[in-house]
CSV table of C-alpha atoms in Angstrom, one decimal:
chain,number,residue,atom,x,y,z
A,197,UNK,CA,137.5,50.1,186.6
A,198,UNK,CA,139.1,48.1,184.1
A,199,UNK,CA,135.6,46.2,183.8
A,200,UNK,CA,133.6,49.0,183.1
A,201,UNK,CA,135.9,49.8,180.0
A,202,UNK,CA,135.7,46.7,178.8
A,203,UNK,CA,131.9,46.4,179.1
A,204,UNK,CA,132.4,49.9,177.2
A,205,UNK,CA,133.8,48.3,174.4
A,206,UNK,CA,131.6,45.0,174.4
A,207,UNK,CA,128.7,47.7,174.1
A,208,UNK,CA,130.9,49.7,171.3
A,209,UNK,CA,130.3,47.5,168.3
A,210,UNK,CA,126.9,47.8,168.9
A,211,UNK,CA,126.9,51.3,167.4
A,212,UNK,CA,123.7,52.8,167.2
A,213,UNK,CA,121.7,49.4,167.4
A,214,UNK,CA,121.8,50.3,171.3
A,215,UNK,CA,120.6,53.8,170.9
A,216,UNK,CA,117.6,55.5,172.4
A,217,UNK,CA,115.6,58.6,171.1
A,218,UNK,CA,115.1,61.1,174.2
A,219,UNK,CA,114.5,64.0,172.0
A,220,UNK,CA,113.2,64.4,168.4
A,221,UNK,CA,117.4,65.6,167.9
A,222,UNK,CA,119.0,63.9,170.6
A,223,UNK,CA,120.0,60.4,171.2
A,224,UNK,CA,121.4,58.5,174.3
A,225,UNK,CA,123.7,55.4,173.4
A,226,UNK,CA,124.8,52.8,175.6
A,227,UNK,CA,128.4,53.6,175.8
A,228,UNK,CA,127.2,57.0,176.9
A,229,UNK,CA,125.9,55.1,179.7
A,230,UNK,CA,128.9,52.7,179.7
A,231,UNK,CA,131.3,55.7,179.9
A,232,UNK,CA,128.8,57.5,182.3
A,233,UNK,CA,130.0,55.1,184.8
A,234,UNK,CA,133.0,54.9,184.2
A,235,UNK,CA,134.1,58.6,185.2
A,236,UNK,CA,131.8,58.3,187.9
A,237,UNK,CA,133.6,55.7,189.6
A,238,UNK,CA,136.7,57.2,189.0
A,239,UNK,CA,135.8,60.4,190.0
A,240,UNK,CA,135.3,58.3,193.3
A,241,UNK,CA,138.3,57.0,193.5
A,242,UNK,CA,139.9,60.2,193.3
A,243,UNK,CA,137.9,61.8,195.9
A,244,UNK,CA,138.2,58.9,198.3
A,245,UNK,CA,142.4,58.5,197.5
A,246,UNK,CA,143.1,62.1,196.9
A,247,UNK,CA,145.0,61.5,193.9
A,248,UNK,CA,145.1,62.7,190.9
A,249,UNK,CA,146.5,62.0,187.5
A,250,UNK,CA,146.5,64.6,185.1
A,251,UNK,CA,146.9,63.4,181.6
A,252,UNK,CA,148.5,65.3,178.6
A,253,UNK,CA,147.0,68.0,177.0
A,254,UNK,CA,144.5,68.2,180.0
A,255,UNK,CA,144.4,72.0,179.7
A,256,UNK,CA,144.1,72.5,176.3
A,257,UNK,CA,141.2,70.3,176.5
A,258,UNK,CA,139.6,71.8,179.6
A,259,UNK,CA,140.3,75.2,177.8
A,260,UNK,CA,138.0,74.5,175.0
A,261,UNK,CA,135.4,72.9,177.2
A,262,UNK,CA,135.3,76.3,179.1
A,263,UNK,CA,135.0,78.2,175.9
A,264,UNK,CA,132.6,75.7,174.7
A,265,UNK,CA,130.6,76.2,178.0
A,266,UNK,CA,130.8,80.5,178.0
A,267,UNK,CA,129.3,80.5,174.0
A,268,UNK,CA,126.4,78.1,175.2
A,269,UNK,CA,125.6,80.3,177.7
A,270,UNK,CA,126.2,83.7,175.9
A,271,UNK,CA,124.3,82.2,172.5
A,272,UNK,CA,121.1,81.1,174.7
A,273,UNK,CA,119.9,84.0,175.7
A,274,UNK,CA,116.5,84.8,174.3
A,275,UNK,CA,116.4,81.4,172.4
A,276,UNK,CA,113.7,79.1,173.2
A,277,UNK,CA,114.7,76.8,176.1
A,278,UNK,CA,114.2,73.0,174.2
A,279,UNK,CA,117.3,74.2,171.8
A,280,UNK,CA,119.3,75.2,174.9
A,281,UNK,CA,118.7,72.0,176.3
A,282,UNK,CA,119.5,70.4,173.1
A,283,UNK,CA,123.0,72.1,172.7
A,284,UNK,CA,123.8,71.5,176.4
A,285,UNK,CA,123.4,67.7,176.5
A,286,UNK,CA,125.4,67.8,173.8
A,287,UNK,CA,128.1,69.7,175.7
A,288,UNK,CA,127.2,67.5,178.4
A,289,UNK,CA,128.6,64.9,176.0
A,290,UNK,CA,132.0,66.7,174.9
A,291,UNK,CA,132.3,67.2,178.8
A,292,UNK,CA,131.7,63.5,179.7
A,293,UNK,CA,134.2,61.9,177.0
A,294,UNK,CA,136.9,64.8,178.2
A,295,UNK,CA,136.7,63.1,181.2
A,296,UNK,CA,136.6,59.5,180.0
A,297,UNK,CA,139.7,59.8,178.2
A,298,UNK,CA,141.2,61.2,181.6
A,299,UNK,CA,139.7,58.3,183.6
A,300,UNK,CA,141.0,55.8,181.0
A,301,UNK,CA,144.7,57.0,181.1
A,302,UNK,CA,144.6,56.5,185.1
A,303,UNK,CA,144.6,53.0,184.8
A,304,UNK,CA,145.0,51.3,181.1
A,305,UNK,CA,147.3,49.0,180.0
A,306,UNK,CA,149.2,48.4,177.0
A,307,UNK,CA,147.0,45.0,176.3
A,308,UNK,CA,143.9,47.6,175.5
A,309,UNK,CA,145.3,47.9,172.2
A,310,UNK,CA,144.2,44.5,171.1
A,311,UNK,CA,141.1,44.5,173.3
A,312,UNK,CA,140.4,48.0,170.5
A,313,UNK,CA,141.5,45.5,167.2
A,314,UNK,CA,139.0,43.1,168.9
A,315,UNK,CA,136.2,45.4,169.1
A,316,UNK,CA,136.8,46.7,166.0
A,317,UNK,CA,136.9,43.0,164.4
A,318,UNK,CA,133.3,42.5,165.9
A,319,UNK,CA,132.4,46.1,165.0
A,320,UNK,CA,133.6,44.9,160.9
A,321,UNK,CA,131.5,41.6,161.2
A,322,UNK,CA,128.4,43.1,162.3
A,323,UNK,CA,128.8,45.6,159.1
A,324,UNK,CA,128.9,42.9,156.9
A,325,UNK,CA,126.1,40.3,158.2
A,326,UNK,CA,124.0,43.8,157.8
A,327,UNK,CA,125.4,44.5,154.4
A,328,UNK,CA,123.9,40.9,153.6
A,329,UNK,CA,120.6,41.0,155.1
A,330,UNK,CA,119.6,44.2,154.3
A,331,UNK,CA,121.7,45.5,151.4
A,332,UNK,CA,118.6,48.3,150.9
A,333,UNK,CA,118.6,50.2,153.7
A,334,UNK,CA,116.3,53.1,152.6
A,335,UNK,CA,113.3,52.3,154.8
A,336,UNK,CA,116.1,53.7,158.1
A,337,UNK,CA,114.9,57.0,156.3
A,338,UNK,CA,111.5,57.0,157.8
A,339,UNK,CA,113.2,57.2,161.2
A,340,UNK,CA,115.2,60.1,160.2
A,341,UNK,CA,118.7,58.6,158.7
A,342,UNK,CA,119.8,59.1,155.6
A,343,UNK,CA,118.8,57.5,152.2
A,344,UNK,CA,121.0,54.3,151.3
A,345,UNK,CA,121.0,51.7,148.8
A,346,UNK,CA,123.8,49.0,148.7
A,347,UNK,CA,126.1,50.7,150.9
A,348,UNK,CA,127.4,49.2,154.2
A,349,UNK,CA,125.6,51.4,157.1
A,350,UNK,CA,127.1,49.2,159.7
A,351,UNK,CA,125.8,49.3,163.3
A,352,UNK,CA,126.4,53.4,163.4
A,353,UNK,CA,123.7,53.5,160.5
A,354,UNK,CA,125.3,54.8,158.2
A,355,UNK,CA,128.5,54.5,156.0
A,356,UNK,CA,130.6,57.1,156.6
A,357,UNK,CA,131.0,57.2,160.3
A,358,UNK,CA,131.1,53.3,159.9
A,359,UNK,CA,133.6,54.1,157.5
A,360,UNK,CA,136.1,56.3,159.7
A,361,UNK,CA,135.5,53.4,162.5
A,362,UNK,CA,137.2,50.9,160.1
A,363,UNK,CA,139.6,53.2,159.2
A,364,UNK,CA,140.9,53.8,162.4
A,365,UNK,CA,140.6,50.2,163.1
A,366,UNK,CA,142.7,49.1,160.0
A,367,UNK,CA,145.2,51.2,161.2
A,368,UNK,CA,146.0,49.2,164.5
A,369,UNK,CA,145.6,45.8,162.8
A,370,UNK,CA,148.3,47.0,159.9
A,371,UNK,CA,150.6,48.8,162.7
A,372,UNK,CA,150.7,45.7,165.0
A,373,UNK,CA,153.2,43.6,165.2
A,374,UNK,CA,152.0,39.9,164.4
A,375,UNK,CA,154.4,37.8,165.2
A,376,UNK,CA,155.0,33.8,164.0
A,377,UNK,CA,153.0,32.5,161.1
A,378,UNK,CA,150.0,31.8,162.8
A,379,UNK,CA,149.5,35.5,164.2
A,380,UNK,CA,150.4,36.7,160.3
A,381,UNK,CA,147.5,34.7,158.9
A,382,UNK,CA,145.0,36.3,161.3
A,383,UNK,CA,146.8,39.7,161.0
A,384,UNK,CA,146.3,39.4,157.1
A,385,UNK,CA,142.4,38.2,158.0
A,386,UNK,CA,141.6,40.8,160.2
A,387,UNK,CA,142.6,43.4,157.6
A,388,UNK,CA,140.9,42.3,154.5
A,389,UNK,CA,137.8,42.1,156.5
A,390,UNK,CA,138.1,45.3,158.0
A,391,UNK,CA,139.4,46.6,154.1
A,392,UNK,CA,136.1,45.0,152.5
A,393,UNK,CA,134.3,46.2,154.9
A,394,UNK,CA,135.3,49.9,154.5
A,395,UNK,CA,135.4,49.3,150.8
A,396,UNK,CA,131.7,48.6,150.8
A,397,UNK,CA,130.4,52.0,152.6
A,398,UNK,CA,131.5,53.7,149.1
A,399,UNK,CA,132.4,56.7,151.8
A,400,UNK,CA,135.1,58.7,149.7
A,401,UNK,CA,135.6,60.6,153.1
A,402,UNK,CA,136.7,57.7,154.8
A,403,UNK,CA,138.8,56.4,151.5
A,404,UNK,CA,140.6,59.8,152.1
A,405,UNK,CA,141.3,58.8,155.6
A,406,UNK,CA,142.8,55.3,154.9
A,407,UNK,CA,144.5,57.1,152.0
A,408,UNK,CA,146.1,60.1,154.8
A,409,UNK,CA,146.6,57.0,156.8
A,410,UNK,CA,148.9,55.2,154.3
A,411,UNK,CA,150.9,59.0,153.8
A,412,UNK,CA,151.2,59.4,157.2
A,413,UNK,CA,152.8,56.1,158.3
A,414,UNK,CA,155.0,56.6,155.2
A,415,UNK,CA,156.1,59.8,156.5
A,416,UNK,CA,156.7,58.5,160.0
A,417,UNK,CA,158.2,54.8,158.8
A,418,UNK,CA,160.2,56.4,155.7
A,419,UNK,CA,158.9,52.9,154.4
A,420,UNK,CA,157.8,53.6,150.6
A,421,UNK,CA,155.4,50.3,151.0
A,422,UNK,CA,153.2,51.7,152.9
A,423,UNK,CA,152.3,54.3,150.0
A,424,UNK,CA,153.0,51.2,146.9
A,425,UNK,CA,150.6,49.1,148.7
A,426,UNK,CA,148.0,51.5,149.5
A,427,UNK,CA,148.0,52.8,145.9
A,428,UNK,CA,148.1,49.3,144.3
A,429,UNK,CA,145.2,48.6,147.5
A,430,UNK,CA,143.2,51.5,145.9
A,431,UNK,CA,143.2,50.3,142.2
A,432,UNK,CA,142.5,46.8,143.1
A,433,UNK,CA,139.4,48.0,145.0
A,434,UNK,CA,137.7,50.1,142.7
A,435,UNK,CA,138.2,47.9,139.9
A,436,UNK,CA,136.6,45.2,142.1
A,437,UNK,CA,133.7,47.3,143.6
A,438,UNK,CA,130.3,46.1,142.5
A,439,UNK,CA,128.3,49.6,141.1
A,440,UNK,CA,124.7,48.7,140.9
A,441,UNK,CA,123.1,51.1,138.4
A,442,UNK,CA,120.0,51.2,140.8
A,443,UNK,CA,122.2,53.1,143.5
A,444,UNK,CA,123.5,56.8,142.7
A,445,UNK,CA,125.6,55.9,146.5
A,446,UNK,CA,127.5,53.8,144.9
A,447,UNK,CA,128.7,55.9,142.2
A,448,UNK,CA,132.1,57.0,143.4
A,449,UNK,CA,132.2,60.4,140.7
A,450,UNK,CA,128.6,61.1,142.3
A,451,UNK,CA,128.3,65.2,142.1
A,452,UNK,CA,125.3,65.9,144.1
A,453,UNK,CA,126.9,65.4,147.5
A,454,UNK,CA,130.1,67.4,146.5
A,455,UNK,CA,128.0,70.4,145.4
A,456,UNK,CA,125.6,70.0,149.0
A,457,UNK,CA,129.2,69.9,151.0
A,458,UNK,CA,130.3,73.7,149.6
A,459,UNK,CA,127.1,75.0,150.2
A,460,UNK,CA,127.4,73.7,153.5
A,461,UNK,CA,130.6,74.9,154.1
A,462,UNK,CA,129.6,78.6,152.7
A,463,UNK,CA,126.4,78.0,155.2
A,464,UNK,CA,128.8,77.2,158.0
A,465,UNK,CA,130.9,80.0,157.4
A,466,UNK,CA,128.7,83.1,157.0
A,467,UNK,CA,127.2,82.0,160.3
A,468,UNK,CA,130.3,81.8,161.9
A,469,UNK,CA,131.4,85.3,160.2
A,470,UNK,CA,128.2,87.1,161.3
A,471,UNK,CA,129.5,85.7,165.2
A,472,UNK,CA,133.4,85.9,164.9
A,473,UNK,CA,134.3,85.7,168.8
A,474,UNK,CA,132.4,82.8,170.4
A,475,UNK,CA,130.1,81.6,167.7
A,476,UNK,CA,126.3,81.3,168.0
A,477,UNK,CA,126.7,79.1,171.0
A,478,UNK,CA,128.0,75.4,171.2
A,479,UNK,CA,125.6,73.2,169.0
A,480,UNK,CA,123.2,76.1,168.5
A,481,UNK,CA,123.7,76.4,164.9
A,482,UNK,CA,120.3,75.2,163.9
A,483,UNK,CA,119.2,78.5,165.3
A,484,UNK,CA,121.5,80.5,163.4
A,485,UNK,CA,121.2,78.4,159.9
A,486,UNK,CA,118.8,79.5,157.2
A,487,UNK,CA,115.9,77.0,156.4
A,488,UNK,CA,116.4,74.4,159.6
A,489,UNK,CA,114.0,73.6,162.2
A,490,UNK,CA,115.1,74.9,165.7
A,491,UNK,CA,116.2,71.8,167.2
A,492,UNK,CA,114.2,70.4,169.7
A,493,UNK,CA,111.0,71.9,168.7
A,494,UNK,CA,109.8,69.7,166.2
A,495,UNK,CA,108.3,66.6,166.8
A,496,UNK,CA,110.3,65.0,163.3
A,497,UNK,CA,112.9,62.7,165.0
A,498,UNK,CA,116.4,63.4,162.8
A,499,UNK,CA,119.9,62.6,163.3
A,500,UNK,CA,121.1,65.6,161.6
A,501,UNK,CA,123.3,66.2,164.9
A,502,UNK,CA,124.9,70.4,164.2
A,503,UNK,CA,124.4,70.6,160.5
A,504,UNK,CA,127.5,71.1,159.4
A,505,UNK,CA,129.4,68.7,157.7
A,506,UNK,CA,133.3,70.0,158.4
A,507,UNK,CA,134.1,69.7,162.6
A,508,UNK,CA,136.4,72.1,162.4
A,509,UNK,CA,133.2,75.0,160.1
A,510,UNK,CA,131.3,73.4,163.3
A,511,UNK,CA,133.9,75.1,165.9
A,512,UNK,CA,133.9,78.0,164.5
A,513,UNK,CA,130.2,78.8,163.3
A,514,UNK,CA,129.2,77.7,167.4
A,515,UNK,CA,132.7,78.8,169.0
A,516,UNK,CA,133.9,81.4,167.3
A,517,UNK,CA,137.6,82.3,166.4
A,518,UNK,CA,138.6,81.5,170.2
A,519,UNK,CA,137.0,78.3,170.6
A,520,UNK,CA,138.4,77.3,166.8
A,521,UNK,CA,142.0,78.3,168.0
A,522,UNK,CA,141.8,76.5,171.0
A,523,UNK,CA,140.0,73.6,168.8
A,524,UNK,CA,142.9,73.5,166.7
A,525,UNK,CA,145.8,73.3,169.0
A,526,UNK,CA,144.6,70.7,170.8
A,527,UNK,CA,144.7,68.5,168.2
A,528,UNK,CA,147.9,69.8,167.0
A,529,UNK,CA,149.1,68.6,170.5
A,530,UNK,CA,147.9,65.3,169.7
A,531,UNK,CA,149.7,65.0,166.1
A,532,UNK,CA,152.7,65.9,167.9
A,533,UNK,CA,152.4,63.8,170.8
A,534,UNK,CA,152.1,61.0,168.1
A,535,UNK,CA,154.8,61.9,166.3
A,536,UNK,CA,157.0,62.5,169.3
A,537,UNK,CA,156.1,58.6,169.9
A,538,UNK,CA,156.1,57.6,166.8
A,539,UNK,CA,158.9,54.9,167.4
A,540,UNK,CA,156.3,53.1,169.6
A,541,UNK,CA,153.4,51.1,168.1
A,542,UNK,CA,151.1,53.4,170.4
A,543,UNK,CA,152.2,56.6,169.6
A,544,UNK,CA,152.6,55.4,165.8
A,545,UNK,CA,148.8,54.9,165.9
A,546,UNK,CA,148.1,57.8,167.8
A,547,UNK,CA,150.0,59.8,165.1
A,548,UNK,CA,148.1,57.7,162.0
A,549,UNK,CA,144.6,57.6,163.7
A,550,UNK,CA,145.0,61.8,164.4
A,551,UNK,CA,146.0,62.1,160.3
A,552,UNK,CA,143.8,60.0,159.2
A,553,UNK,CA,140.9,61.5,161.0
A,554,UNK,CA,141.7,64.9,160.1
A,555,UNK,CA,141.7,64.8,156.9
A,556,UNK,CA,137.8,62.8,157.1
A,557,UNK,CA,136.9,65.3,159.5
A,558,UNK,CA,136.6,68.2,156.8
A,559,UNK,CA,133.7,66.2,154.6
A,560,UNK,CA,131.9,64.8,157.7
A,561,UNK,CA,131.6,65.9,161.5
A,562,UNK,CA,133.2,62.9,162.8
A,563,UNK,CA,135.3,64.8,165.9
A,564,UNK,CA,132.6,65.2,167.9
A,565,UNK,CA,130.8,61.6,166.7
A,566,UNK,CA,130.6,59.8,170.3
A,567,UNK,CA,132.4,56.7,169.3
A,568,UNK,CA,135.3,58.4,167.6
A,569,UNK,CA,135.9,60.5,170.7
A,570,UNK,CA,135.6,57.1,172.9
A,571,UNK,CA,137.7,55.4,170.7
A,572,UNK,CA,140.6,58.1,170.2
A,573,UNK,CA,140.0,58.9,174.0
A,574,UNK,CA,141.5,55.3,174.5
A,575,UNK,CA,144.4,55.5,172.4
A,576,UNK,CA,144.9,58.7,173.7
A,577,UNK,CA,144.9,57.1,177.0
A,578,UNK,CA,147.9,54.5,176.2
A,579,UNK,CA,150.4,57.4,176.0
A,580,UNK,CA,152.8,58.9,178.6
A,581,UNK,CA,150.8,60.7,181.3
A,582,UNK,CA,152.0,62.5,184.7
A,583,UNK,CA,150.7,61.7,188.1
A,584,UNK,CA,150.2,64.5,190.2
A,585,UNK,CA,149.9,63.4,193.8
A,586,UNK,CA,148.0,65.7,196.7
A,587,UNK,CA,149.1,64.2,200.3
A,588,UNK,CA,147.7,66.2,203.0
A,589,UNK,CA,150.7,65.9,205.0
A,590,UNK,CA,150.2,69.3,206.1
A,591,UNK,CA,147.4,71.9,206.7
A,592,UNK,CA,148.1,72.1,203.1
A,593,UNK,CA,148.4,69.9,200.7
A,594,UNK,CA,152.0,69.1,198.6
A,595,UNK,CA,151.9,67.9,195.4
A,596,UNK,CA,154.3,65.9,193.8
A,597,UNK,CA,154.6,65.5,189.8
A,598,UNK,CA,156.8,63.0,188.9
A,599,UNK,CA,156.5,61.2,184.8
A,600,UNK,CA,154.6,57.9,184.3
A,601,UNK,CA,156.9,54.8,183.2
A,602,UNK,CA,156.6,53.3,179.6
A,603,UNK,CA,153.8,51.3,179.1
């Protein structure tokens, strides 16, 4: 088990370089396949030892998934049946890293948090050999990504997802403890490339994030340094930044994609108004949405994904009110969960990660972005889970809950 995770994250860095194109919407990447078999092995094990671990905020989680499930299935009827299948494999995804993050807390081990910082030290590298080769990366718009021009794609294609990815990787490298001189210098290393790296997606969504990050571990540490540094970390950079007048990208008071964002959001909401109780259906929104192509029906590959740019406008334009509040205290679980554990390096970057990625989540959809689900699904993982054991010592079965140790 503890091999197929880490051929998940060999595979992660990767990004979208191991990608494949099964619909003109739809995409299958390799740690889809990776995680894949992941659950089903454990789902194996868990038939063949009757056993079961049932990690925290399982039902919460399982909640939304069912709610998730019933607006799919009340929004397709009478829609044409390649969107249905569209929004279902990507339900089929939500469902399948749900259970990923429950197979990874049945077995990981504390050392998975450097096995993240070393995937994410990879993942930084193979941003910046790109960034070098192919600073113009505009032709990636004939196969349907977006239009960029010295910015720092990365392997997801584009910067801010890459962005949010170094984010959350920053995080564990500036929460670890690095201990002796030697481990210092490469603790230092490991963060300026991870913090050039980010600086050069120009993604102010994920500059928020490193930004919510700094507030939040200030909040958590009561350590005033964290928000000194990250301001004088801040100045330093975009003082630094190169700004080539040839790309409007890297223009950090750029307009055009602020104004695009509202109308999105107003987009996002009048759909989700006109369908207040479960939405239009889980990732049906392109059939609800004024001006889009129904997905699935035409032949122009795009990576789009729902078309709305805030996750939390997504969950309630395709869920509705329900599926938002269910949304919504599931991750406030989380935030507390982190900050119950916040005296732990784990639960400290549990609590970070969540802020940081809340606050990126209302300019881009990143909650639902497979490798942001994998990777919080980890960390996740390395918290304090119960084991729920079924021995059929009877006719019946008697479970026995008892608390897992510290890790």
């Amino acid at each position: 088990m503890l091999n197929l995770l880490f051929l998940y994250l060999a595979l992660f860095p990767f990004g979208q370089l191991l990608s494949f194109q099964i619909l003109p919407s739809a995409r299958i990447h390799a740690v889809d396949i990776a995680a894949s078999l992941l659950v089903f092995f454990w789902l194996l094990r868990v038939v063949r030892n009757r056993r079961i671990h049932r990690p925290l905020l399982a039902t919460p989680m399982l909640a939304f998934l069912g709610v998730a499930v019933f607006s799919l299935v009340l929004g397709s009827v009478g829609k044409p049946l390649a969107s249905v299948v569209v929004g279902a494999s990507y339900l089929a995804r939500l469902g399948l890293y749900a259970l990923f993050y429950f197979a990874v807390a049945d077995f990981v081990k504390a050392t998975i948090y450097n096995s993240l910082i070393v995937c994410g030290t990879f993942f930084a590298i193979l941003g910046l050999l790109g960034y070098m080769a192919y600073p113009d990366a505009r032709a990636l718009s004939e196969f349907g990504w977006d239009n960029h021009y010295y910015r720092l794609v990365g392997p997801l294609l584009d910067p801010a997802f890459t962005g949010i990815i170094l984010v959350l990787f920053l995080i564990l490298v500036t929460l670890r403890k690095w201990v002796g001189r030697k481990e210092q210098i490469l603790g230092l290393f490991l963060f300026v490339l991870g913090w050039i790296a980010l600086s050069l997606t120009y993604s102010r969504a994920s500059y928020a994030g490193a930004l919510a990050f700094f507030a939040a571990a200030f909040i958590a540490k009561k350590n005033v340094g964290f928000i000194v540094g990250g301001v004088l970390l801040f100045v330093a950079t975009f003082y630094l930044l190169p700004h080539p007048k040839a790309s409007a990208g890297t223009n950090l008071a750029r307009t055009q994609t602020i104004s695009s964002r509202v109308n999105n959001y107003e987009e996002a909401l009048q759909v989700g108004l006109k369908n207040p109780a479960f939405g239009v259906g889980y990732n049906l929104y392109s059939l609800a949405s004024p001006g889009r192509t129904l997905q699935g029906s035409d032949s122009k590959i795009t990576h789009t994904g729902s078309g709305v740019h805030s996750s939390f406008l997504f969950v309630f334009a395709t869920t509705g009110i329900v599926g938002l509040l269910v949304y919504s205290y599931s991750w406030f679980k989380i935030l507390v969960l982190g900050w119950n554990r916040r005296k732990t390096i784990t639960g400290l970057a549990l609590f970070c990660s969540t802020s940081a990625l809340l606050v990126e989540s209302v300019f881009d959809n990143s909650l639902f972005y497979p490798w942001v689900m994998g990777w919080m699904g980890i960390l996740l993982a390395m918290q304090k889970k119960r084991t729920v054991d079924c021995v059929p010592a009877t006719n019946e079965p008697i479970c026995h809950s008892r608390e897992g140790g510290k890790l």
